Amino acid sequence: MTAPTDPYAGERETTEGRVYTVTGGDWDEIFGSGDPLDEERLVVNMGPQHPSTHGVLRVVIEIEGETVTDARGVVGYLHTGIEKNCEFRTWTQAVTFLTRADYLAPMFNEANYCLAVEKLLGVEVPDRANLLRVIMMELNRISSHLVWLGTGGNELGATTPMTDGFMDREKILDIFELASGLRMNTGYIRPGGVSNDLPPGGAEQIRELLPYLRKRVDWYEGLLTGQPVFYKRLKQVGFIDVPGALAMGLSGPMLRAAGLPWDLRKTMPYCGYETFEFDVPTQTEGDCFARYLVRMEEMRQSCRIVEQALDRLAPGPVMVEDKKIAWPAQLALGADGLGNSLDHVRHIMGQSMEALIHHFKLVTEGFRVPPGQVYHAIESPRGELGCHLVSDGGTRPYRVHVREPSFIGLQSIGALVEGGMVGDAIVSIASLDPVMGGCDR
Amino acid sequence: MTEPKEPAKPTGEIQEVGPSAGDVAPGAVHKGMFGVAGSGDTSGYGGLVRRVVVPGSTERPYGGYFDEVSDALEEAYPQFSEAILRVVVDRGEITFYIKKERIAEVCQTLRDDMSLRFEFCASVSGVDYLEQSERLHVCYHLLSMTYRRRIRLEVATTAEDPHVPSVTGVYPTADWQERETYDMFGVIFDGHPALTRVLMPDDWEGHPQRKDYPLGGIHVEYKGADIAPPDERRAYK
């Protein structure tokens, strides 16, 4: 039996079966033409588009009725060759590239890369630099989760979490601006420490922000957790259990929402996280709602860590002492952003020949890193963020590879979405919290 | 018009960089200092030749949990001595260099054996060591959550025959990472369900992260001066 010729839906035979090009509304005639189970299959191409701040993602979904039978993610639209570019810059300059990978978690990209470089060099950063890194990373975790909450809510049609989430994130970006002069791609954490110290009153400003953030997290929970529409959209959607998550390489909130309390800050501590008191929130349901609860609680725990780090913050250097590694330009924050400190310029130009030589050598040539390779991983807002570095003993990295949790996570679109409703696909993908800048690098 | 001067000949003594202990693995040779050739380098640095020495294979005891992992693998995997070419412990990390035909089997043992339990494949990535005969390396970073251990496996293959068995049967998470390694380095993973490009466009030619693939870029005029793209600029070696 063949369908009557339709002026609105041209048809053609392909090796995959009959394909309709639907231009009108005569669906009954088209669907009445054959076995509904065979003929109802539609291939829907979602994207490539820029859904809110995730980046450019394309998902090819095969649906029968409302049920997704096959889903594939297509990535690479934001590939900018960050890894290759790093091979042509000095070890310090590479930070500028890597901070742009996962643009919602710049501090994590920078910190992880710098920790890997420091492992290759065999240097340890001063206490104050370490604490500043922890403070910035945990604030960044909150800001990243706020964007996840905002865009996730927006994709469900809830605009309030989006507008409010972005508003609160701005307050954290203000802190980044205060410390580094930049709001997003900060380049704040450098091999050997951080680019510059907090300005006077900076620590107090961060401390004043914490009660506000705590209050806001409670407010979001009050707004969303008991909300029946929100609950029903997230509950028992996008399920993945612990063995499934491990097989797919999912880590971070995805794994903890399934019930495995694996947090690299606790299990393989770095940056002195073993000395902080905080909890690792877990849930056992392994669905989107469990992931939501885990992320909300993580924001509170991050506030706790920032508070403890602020208590410990004692005056001291923020860069290693070794003048062969430490970035020489003592930067100063002026009214127009980050710039060279006039005191430093006076010092190198008028007082110390050695300081001028060090400045010149490090800025133009960079430092050498002994040959070898390392892998370092930290707990980013999206899970294990790894950095594989190879040095050939030169002033530039021989190879930089970033193990990006967004890239790994998007593989499991099929596992999360297939068999569910097409409307739930969006929720499931949003619960992965993918950031395409990181995924595609 | 004058003829361009000959590039400075390597006249200096070969200077070795890196740890002196251990055997000398074939590594990059750095010539000169500033990455320029064909100009009249009068500094003398143009004649400098430095051979990079990467850490050589390590003898037992390796220290830490590395010995336990090695013992357990030897016990659980009978072809250990044949499959593991050498072991390197460096900067608190252990690397098993594995014969490429054996990589999937070794991963299977590492994942399933009760005393190893590397249930999580954190990362798969390629490295191109241009000057080695087996230049394309694939590094697997495995994580045991049960024992809180990390190890690295490394296989090497030539660019002419870049076939490596796929580990997707053991670690499904390696799927896109092997596709990326294929995309960027041209390593062909046998047994992979759908080995296609993942980051570059489907019709792209070449494998961009190989060392002989140029970075690209265009010359830019800035305030009357010609600024070369990053890979053509002179730079310190």
XYZ file of C-alpha atoms in Angstrom:
678
model
C 0.000 0.000 0.000
C 1.354 3.392 -0.895
C 0.429 6.737 0.532
C -1.440 9.110 -1.752
C 0.658 11.893 -3.149
C 0.592 14.739 -0.717
C 1.189 18.320 -1.731
C 2.548 19.060 1.738
C 4.782 16.033 2.330
C 6.970 14.936 -0.533
C 8.257 11.409 -0.170
C 11.205 9.429 -1.441
C 12.558 5.926 -0.930
C 15.959 5.508 0.685
C 17.925 2.516 1.886
C 16.747 3.381 5.393
C 13.086 3.262 4.364
C 10.694 5.858 3.143
C 11.530 9.447 4.070
C 8.907 12.155 4.162
C 9.600 15.799 3.886
C 6.786 17.270 5.886
C 5.636 20.675 4.834
C 1.981 20.641 5.795
C -0.360 19.251 8.385
C -1.819 16.147 6.764
C -0.313 13.766 9.285
C -3.226 11.315 9.385
C -2.872 10.450 5.750
C 0.851 9.924 6.066
C 0.660 7.817 9.190
C -2.238 5.795 7.845
C -0.092 4.534 5.030
C 1.674 1.637 6.699
C 2.488 -0.295 9.836
C 2.583 2.348 12.551
C 5.509 0.732 14.359
C 7.623 0.671 11.227
C 6.541 3.836 9.608
C 6.266 6.135 12.591
C 9.976 6.324 13.097
C 11.238 9.842 12.706
C 14.795 11.047 12.783
C 14.909 14.417 14.447
C 17.975 16.542 14.271
C 18.273 18.786 17.299
C 20.789 21.464 16.585
C 23.544 22.238 15.938
C 22.444 25.161 17.987
C 23.427 27.115 21.000
C 21.007 26.144 23.745
C 21.596 28.784 26.416
C 25.189 28.652 27.639
C 26.042 25.017 27.023
C 27.604 25.764 23.673
C 26.900 24.234 20.316
C 25.607 20.697 20.557
C 23.795 18.616 17.989
C 21.797 15.562 18.930
C 20.392 13.154 16.365
C 17.340 11.509 17.869
C 15.286 8.713 16.376
C 11.773 8.683 17.745
C 8.796 6.410 17.450
C 5.847 8.406 18.608
C 7.086 10.110 21.747
C 9.671 7.444 22.577
C 13.327 7.925 21.807
C 14.756 4.766 20.253
C 18.196 6.043 19.374
C 20.146 9.132 20.344
C 23.576 10.234 19.271
C 25.476 13.323 20.239
C 27.470 15.117 17.585
C 30.191 17.387 18.929
C 33.123 19.350 17.623
C 31.398 22.595 16.661
C 33.447 24.539 19.196
C 36.764 22.851 18.495
C 39.411 25.554 18.621
C 42.580 23.474 18.814
C 43.482 24.528 22.338
C 45.677 21.464 22.894
C 47.620 22.029 19.669
C 47.949 25.756 20.328
C 49.478 25.103 23.749
C 52.369 23.298 22.039
C 53.373 26.589 20.443
C 53.330 28.737 23.585
C 55.353 28.768 26.753
C 54.234 26.803 29.780
C 52.823 29.957 31.352
C 51.029 31.149 28.217
C 49.211 27.833 27.933
C 47.086 28.900 30.928
C 45.532 31.586 28.745
C 44.338 28.931 26.329
C 43.210 26.342 28.822
C 41.132 28.780 30.836
C 38.976 29.138 27.729
C 38.274 25.404 27.429
C 35.498 24.914 29.951
C 34.491 28.545 30.212
C 32.137 27.986 33.137
C 34.948 26.542 35.240
C 38.049 28.526 34.255
C 39.648 28.240 37.704
C 39.543 24.460 37.528
C 41.166 24.324 34.094
C 43.908 26.662 35.249
C 44.466 24.990 38.602
C 44.606 21.499 37.157
C 47.058 22.460 34.441
C 49.233 24.344 36.916
C 49.203 21.441 39.369
C 50.345 19.156 36.550
C 53.129 21.567 35.549
C 54.180 21.856 39.177
C 54.258 18.068 39.432
C 56.573 17.990 36.411
C 58.740 20.725 37.901
C 58.648 19.274 41.398
C 57.725 22.563 43.071
C 55.196 23.348 45.743
C 53.318 26.594 45.871
C 53.232 28.783 48.994
C 50.370 28.361 51.472
C 48.634 31.573 50.602
C 48.639 30.783 46.880
C 47.229 27.369 47.648
C 44.420 28.791 49.781
C 43.603 31.397 47.153
C 43.352 28.599 44.598
C 40.980 26.675 46.854
C 38.827 29.763 47.457
C 38.624 30.550 43.758
C 37.905 26.965 42.780
C 35.104 26.577 45.297
C 33.537 29.904 44.350
C 33.815 28.773 40.755
C 32.059 25.525 41.636
C 29.143 27.533 42.998
C 29.028 29.797 39.959
C 29.180 26.824 37.611
C 26.377 25.035 39.461
C 24.318 28.229 39.391
C 24.615 28.332 35.618
C 23.678 24.672 35.468
C 20.642 25.403 37.635
C 19.692 28.435 35.604
C 20.044 26.885 32.170
C 18.559 23.597 33.361
C 15.537 25.481 34.667
C 15.334 27.526 31.500
C 15.243 24.375 29.414
C 12.258 23.242 31.454
C 10.555 26.543 30.770
C 11.258 28.026 34.198
C 12.741 31.451 33.712
C 13.133 32.479 37.351
C 16.041 30.122 38.162
C 17.764 31.395 35.025
C 17.482 35.101 35.705
C 18.253 34.675 39.394
C 20.993 32.110 38.869
C 22.825 34.393 36.491
C 22.317 37.333 38.822
C 23.921 35.471 41.730
C 26.707 34.210 39.497
C 27.527 37.821 38.695
C 28.365 38.332 42.356
C 30.937 35.541 42.176
C 32.302 36.929 38.918
C 32.721 40.230 40.775
C 35.095 38.400 43.127
C 37.047 37.001 40.181
C 37.257 40.498 38.746
C 38.417 41.817 42.086
C 41.217 39.263 42.250
C 42.317 38.940 38.642
C 40.848 41.873 36.759
C 38.820 39.533 34.572
C 35.400 38.056 35.075
C 35.483 34.870 33.037
C 38.699 33.709 31.398
C 40.715 34.884 34.311
C 44.206 33.468 33.765
C 44.522 33.913 37.521
C 46.240 30.687 38.481
C 49.718 30.383 37.010
C 52.415 27.719 37.283
C 54.051 28.468 40.627
C 51.146 30.227 42.321
C 48.580 32.825 41.365
C 49.035 35.946 39.261
C 48.536 38.412 42.097
C 47.314 38.719 45.638
C 43.858 39.806 46.684
C 43.547 43.578 46.918
C 43.076 45.108 50.397
C 39.631 44.193 51.703
C 39.287 41.363 49.184
C 39.032 38.612 51.797
C 36.341 40.557 53.660
C 34.378 41.010 50.468
C 34.413 37.252 49.857
C 33.390 36.624 53.448
C 30.471 39.009 53.123
C 29.269 37.144 50.055
C 29.036 33.745 51.743
C 25.896 34.315 53.892
C 24.197 35.741 50.833
C 25.067 32.666 48.740
C 23.876 30.331 51.484
C 20.596 32.205 51.708
C 20.174 32.050 47.971
C 20.821 28.290 47.792
C 18.081 27.828 50.406
C 15.863 30.087 48.357
C 16.412 28.022 45.197
C 15.678 24.851 47.101
C 12.491 26.388 48.457
C 11.543 27.459 44.970
C 12.238 24.184 43.167
C 12.577 21.120 45.407
C 8.945 20.876 46.400
C 7.628 22.254 43.147
C 5.416 19.504 41.656
C 6.083 20.293 37.983
C 9.828 20.520 38.546
C 9.788 17.321 40.594
C 7.817 15.384 38.000
C 10.018 16.522 35.155
C 13.189 15.389 36.942
C 12.129 12.374 38.978
C 12.958 8.987 37.425
C 14.322 10.620 34.318
C 17.747 9.972 32.842
C 18.534 7.089 35.174
C 22.029 5.645 35.312
C 23.356 3.388 38.075
C 26.884 3.066 39.467
C 28.159 0.280 37.149
C 26.679 2.122 34.191
C 28.257 5.393 35.226
C 31.656 3.777 35.731
C 31.488 2.037 32.362
C 30.597 5.302 30.659
C 33.328 7.144 32.554
C 30.874 9.414 34.349
C 32.220 11.024 37.478
C 31.384 13.908 39.747
C 27.730 14.653 40.563
C 26.536 12.035 38.040
C 28.340 9.284 39.942
C 27.528 10.635 43.391
C 23.840 10.889 42.532
C 23.954 7.180 41.687
C 25.336 6.393 45.133
C 29.130 6.178 44.921
C 30.721 8.802 47.185
C 33.722 9.332 44.908
C 35.052 12.845 45.205
C 38.702 13.406 44.316
C 38.903 16.120 46.976
C 38.391 13.380 49.563
C 39.717 10.252 47.893
C 42.845 11.597 46.183
C 43.307 14.996 47.810
C 45.230 17.831 46.173
C 45.705 21.476 47.204
C 45.404 20.412 50.838
C 41.712 19.475 50.628
C 42.312 16.751 53.212
C 42.664 19.485 55.839
C 39.231 20.997 55.179
C 36.057 19.865 56.818
C 33.271 19.244 54.346
C 30.810 16.539 53.359
C 30.408 14.743 50.076
C 26.682 14.753 49.321
C 25.305 11.604 47.717
C 21.948 10.265 46.625
C 21.026 6.765 45.562
C 18.301 7.229 42.954
C 20.639 8.001 40.049
C 18.085 10.174 38.265
C 17.987 13.844 37.321
C 16.366 14.838 40.579
C 19.119 13.142 42.590
C 21.713 15.047 40.568
C 19.865 18.266 41.299
C 19.929 17.537 45.040
C 23.627 16.636 44.952
C 24.570 19.846 43.159
C 22.497 22.012 45.495
C 24.191 20.502 48.541
C 27.608 20.846 46.913
C 27.115 24.595 46.731
C 26.578 24.699 50.503
C 29.649 22.549 51.091
C 31.711 24.834 48.865
C 30.657 27.768 51.059
C 31.967 25.837 54.064
C 35.330 25.257 52.381
C 35.671 28.905 51.342
C 34.921 29.992 54.889
C 37.613 27.716 56.350
C 40.125 28.809 53.732
C 39.435 32.465 54.525
C 40.022 31.778 58.219
C 43.431 30.333 57.435
C 44.483 32.990 54.969
C 47.677 34.442 56.416
C 49.846 37.071 54.760
C 52.609 35.641 52.621
C 53.867 35.234 49.080
C 51.500 34.038 46.348
C 54.195 32.794 43.969
C 57.087 30.378 44.453
C 60.359 31.933 45.582
C 62.350 30.446 42.702
C 63.059 33.364 40.394
C 63.682 30.961 37.515
C 60.015 29.939 37.561
C 58.046 32.689 39.263
C 56.366 34.998 36.804
C 58.285 38.246 37.268
C 55.720 40.887 36.434
C 54.234 41.936 39.718
C 50.899 42.892 38.348
C 48.748 45.549 39.887
C 45.046 46.094 39.627
C 44.257 49.592 38.524
C 41.025 51.330 37.759
C 41.268 50.109 34.165
C 41.994 46.463 35.013
C 45.124 44.414 35.413
C 48.407 46.014 34.450
C 52.088 46.103 35.269
C 52.837 47.444 38.678
C 54.648 50.753 38.447
C 56.798 49.736 41.404
C 57.917 46.662 39.504
C 58.710 48.674 36.377
C 60.714 51.110 38.511
C 62.574 48.187 40.098
C 63.596 46.472 36.864
C 64.301 49.632 34.892
C 66.116 51.628 37.530
C 67.377 49.427 40.318
C 68.200 45.824 39.513
C 69.871 44.521 36.395
C 69.235 40.914 37.499
C 65.527 41.560 37.915
C 65.417 42.996 34.410
C 67.214 39.942 33.010
C 64.868 37.566 34.815
C 61.864 39.500 33.618
C 63.101 39.504 30.038
C 64.131 35.841 30.007
C 60.941 34.540 31.599
C 58.571 36.632 29.547
C 60.186 35.965 26.186
C 61.702 32.535 26.696
C 59.792 31.007 29.569
C 61.124 28.411 31.950
C 62.243 24.911 31.065
C 60.458 21.874 32.428
C 62.409 18.619 32.897
C 61.368 15.908 30.410
C 58.766 13.366 31.396
C 55.028 12.987 31.592
C 52.396 13.363 34.304
C 48.664 13.004 34.694
C 46.880 15.102 37.258
C 43.186 15.086 38.034
C 40.945 17.287 40.157
C 37.270 17.345 41.010
C 35.696 19.919 38.718
C 31.982 20.805 38.906
C 31.413 18.205 36.196
C 33.599 15.425 37.560
C 37.155 14.305 37.023
C 39.062 16.944 35.103
C 42.383 15.442 34.096
C 45.479 16.883 32.511
C 48.071 14.755 30.735
C 51.254 16.696 30.117
C 54.358 15.616 28.262
C 57.506 17.700 28.417
C 60.517 17.303 26.176
C 62.639 19.497 28.389
C 61.877 22.645 26.465
C 60.173 25.922 27.217
C 56.920 24.754 25.642
C 54.690 21.787 26.406
C 55.282 18.848 24.083
C 51.736 17.632 24.545
C 48.787 18.876 26.549
C 45.721 16.699 26.808
C 42.693 17.582 28.859
C 40.424 14.811 30.071
C 37.223 16.756 29.866
C 34.255 15.498 31.868
C 31.857 17.161 29.389
C 33.389 15.261 26.473
C 33.278 11.958 28.332
C 29.803 12.640 29.708
C 28.183 13.396 26.372
C 28.984 9.866 25.189
C 26.317 8.602 27.523
C 23.486 10.580 25.918
C 22.297 7.307 24.436
C 22.366 5.527 27.787
C 20.374 8.307 29.458
C 17.874 9.166 26.753
C 16.995 6.001 24.845
C 13.720 4.440 25.878
C 12.470 7.646 27.443
C 10.211 10.375 26.213
C 11.549 12.920 23.774
C 10.650 15.712 26.184
C 12.806 14.085 28.849
C 15.815 14.042 26.534
C 16.430 17.716 27.190
C 16.273 17.217 30.948
C 18.647 14.255 30.797
C 21.197 16.051 28.657
C 20.975 19.117 30.900
C 21.598 16.925 33.946
C 24.987 15.980 32.463
C 25.854 19.681 32.719
C 27.872 19.647 29.508
C 29.879 22.688 28.503
C 30.791 22.444 24.870
C 33.788 24.738 25.124
C 35.347 22.125 27.364
C 34.040 19.184 25.386
C 35.420 20.375 22.057
C 38.463 22.254 23.342
C 72.116 40.139 -4.329
C 73.875 38.084 -1.727
C 73.297 34.413 -1.194
C 71.609 33.506 2.109
C 74.104 32.224 4.604
C 74.346 28.548 5.385
C 72.587 27.538 8.566
C 74.937 27.113 11.464
C 76.337 23.600 11.555
C 75.989 21.643 14.778
C 79.483 21.929 16.103
C 78.965 21.875 19.829
C 79.136 18.882 22.065
C 75.919 16.918 22.532
C 74.432 18.010 25.776
C 72.045 15.640 27.484
C 69.019 17.029 29.202
C 67.144 15.164 31.849
C 67.945 12.497 34.408
C 71.234 10.761 33.702
C 70.216 7.486 35.343
C 68.365 4.861 33.334
C 68.681 4.003 29.702
C 68.469 6.585 27.004
C 65.147 6.409 25.276
C 64.996 7.815 21.785
C 63.774 11.324 22.226
C 63.729 14.662 20.538
C 66.968 16.297 19.530
C 67.009 20.040 19.947
C 69.257 21.927 17.576
C 70.138 25.536 18.133
C 68.592 27.834 20.622
C 66.222 30.195 18.902
C 64.500 28.112 16.287
C 65.850 30.067 13.358
C 67.708 28.623 10.408
C 69.299 30.344 7.479
C 70.069 33.582 9.242
C 73.520 34.691 10.170
C 73.548 33.451 13.738
C 76.671 34.850 15.282
C 75.823 33.933 18.853
C 77.210 30.421 18.621
C 74.043 29.022 20.137
C 72.976 27.876 16.663
C 75.501 25.077 16.916
C 74.126 23.749 20.168
C 72.697 20.236 20.027
C 70.799 18.861 22.966
C 69.352 15.379 23.092
C 66.425 14.983 25.424
C 66.655 11.981 27.677
C 63.372 10.755 29.057
C 63.337 8.673 32.212
C 64.456 5.128 31.435
C 62.976 1.886 32.654
C 62.877 1.369 36.383
C 64.088 -1.650 38.316
C 62.241 -3.137 41.236
C 61.347 -2.197 43.896
C 59.207 0.532 42.393
C 57.992 1.768 45.757
C 54.504 2.521 47.035
C 51.636 0.494 45.619
C 53.418 0.059 42.288
C 54.998 -3.223 43.360
C 51.650 -4.593 44.505
C 50.005 -3.680 41.197
C 52.880 -5.180 39.269
C 52.846 -8.406 41.306
C 49.089 -8.752 41.020
C 49.201 -8.202 37.271
C 52.016 -10.707 36.884
C 49.979 -13.271 38.776
C 46.714 -12.601 37.002
C 48.125 -12.245 33.509
C 50.329 -15.197 32.480
C 51.828 -13.430 29.439
C 53.103 -10.587 31.622
C 56.771 -10.911 30.704
C 55.964 -11.064 27.006
C 53.372 -8.288 26.922
C 54.975 -5.721 29.211
C 57.973 -4.237 27.478
C 59.197 -2.010 30.274
C 58.042 -0.226 33.371
C 58.861 3.376 34.189
C 58.320 4.996 37.558
C 58.697 8.750 37.384
C 57.305 11.631 39.439
C 55.222 9.285 41.546
C 53.499 7.703 38.570
C 53.953 4.272 37.046
C 53.823 3.592 33.313
C 53.578 0.123 31.795
C 54.775 0.068 28.202
C 52.741 -2.662 26.578
C 53.017 -4.535 23.316
C 50.193 -3.057 21.309
C 48.565 -6.390 20.379
C 48.069 -7.095 24.078
C 46.513 -3.865 25.259
C 42.872 -5.021 25.286
C 43.760 -8.243 27.144
C 45.815 -6.386 29.718
C 42.966 -3.917 30.274
C 40.526 -6.790 30.689
C 42.732 -8.339 33.377
C 43.304 -5.005 35.082
C 39.587 -4.336 35.230
C 38.387 -7.766 36.301
C 41.034 -9.167 38.645
C 40.008 -8.859 42.280
C 43.395 -7.589 43.413
C 43.680 -5.007 40.610
C 40.179 -3.645 39.975
C 40.911 -0.756 37.655
C 37.234 -0.190 37.053
C 37.532 3.315 35.671
C 39.320 4.341 32.509
C 39.979 7.995 33.162
C 41.607 9.035 29.940
C 42.816 7.788 26.575
C 44.989 10.106 24.557
C 47.686 10.081 21.947
C 51.163 11.545 21.849
C 53.277 11.890 18.711
C 56.985 11.346 19.367
C 58.079 12.405 15.900
C 61.670 11.195 16.115
C 60.952 7.672 17.276
C 60.355 4.880 14.797
C 57.204 3.884 16.655
C 56.152 7.480 16.891
C 52.460 7.296 17.730
C 51.839 6.516 21.372
C 48.486 5.925 23.034
C 48.290 6.535 26.786
C 45.594 4.979 28.929
C 45.105 6.380 32.416
C 43.368 3.846 34.580
C 41.932 4.450 38.015
C 41.095 1.883 40.653
C 38.445 3.340 42.911
C 38.545 0.261 45.125
C 42.235 0.665 45.964
C 42.591 4.368 45.099
C 45.381 3.802 42.640
C 46.258 5.245 39.283
C 48.429 3.692 36.597
C 49.291 4.579 33.038
C 49.502 2.127 30.157
C 51.276 3.150 27.013
C 51.475 1.508 23.606
C 53.484 2.630 20.611
C 52.878 2.129 16.913
C 54.303 3.330 13.651
C 52.630 5.911 11.450
C 52.727 3.456 8.522
C 50.824 0.742 10.368
C 48.890 2.640 13.023
C 46.714 -0.229 14.196
C 46.005 -0.715 17.904
C 43.279 -2.971 19.342
C 40.350 -1.039 20.741
C 39.601 -1.221 24.455
C 35.956 -0.181 24.028
C 34.916 -3.755 24.792
C 36.457 -3.409 28.235
C 35.891 0.294 28.861
C 32.910 1.682 26.883
C 34.029 5.160 27.924
C 37.027 4.802 25.602
C 34.659 5.131 22.619
C 34.869 8.862 21.971
C 38.379 9.103 23.341
C 39.620 6.568 20.787
C 37.715 8.486 18.127
C 39.507 11.637 19.242
C 42.870 9.868 19.135
C 42.046 8.641 15.633
C 40.892 12.112 14.636
C 43.949 13.900 15.971
C 46.719 11.316 15.505
C 45.438 8.816 12.946
C 45.707 5.796 15.216
C 43.299 3.139 13.937
C 41.635 1.229 16.735
C 40.715 -2.244 15.500
C 37.407 -3.435 16.860
C 36.025 0.020 17.579
C 32.284 0.122 16.792
C 32.323 3.351 14.777
C 35.739 4.876 14.343
C 34.980 8.254 12.800
C 36.178 11.770 13.404
C 34.692 13.392 16.457
C 36.089 16.914 16.813
C 37.224 17.766 13.280
C 34.771 17.888 10.353
C 34.097 14.526 8.717
C 35.813 15.468 5.466
C 38.953 16.868 7.080
C 42.240 15.647 5.681
C 45.171 14.843 7.907
C 45.502 14.412 11.639
C 46.002 17.828 13.216
C 47.812 16.965 16.425
C 50.608 15.068 14.750
C 53.850 16.919 15.154
C 54.432 17.210 11.403
C 51.045 18.866 10.922
C 51.443 22.650 10.914
C 49.552 24.791 13.377
C 48.484 27.099 10.605
C 47.718 30.757 10.915
C 48.192 33.795 8.769
C 50.700 36.612 8.659
C 49.358 39.757 10.242
C 50.533 43.278 9.641
C 50.692 45.243 12.859
C 51.917 48.836 12.839
C 53.732 48.184 9.603
C 55.554 45.091 10.840
C 54.886 41.567 9.631
C 53.875 39.271 12.468
C 54.316 35.615 11.558
C 51.876 32.964 12.796
C 52.962 31.293 16.041
C 54.532 28.214 14.471
C 56.738 30.299 12.184
C 57.997 32.723 14.794
C 61.449 32.349 16.230
C 61.247 30.832 19.627
C 63.463 29.443 22.305
C 64.018 25.717 22.237
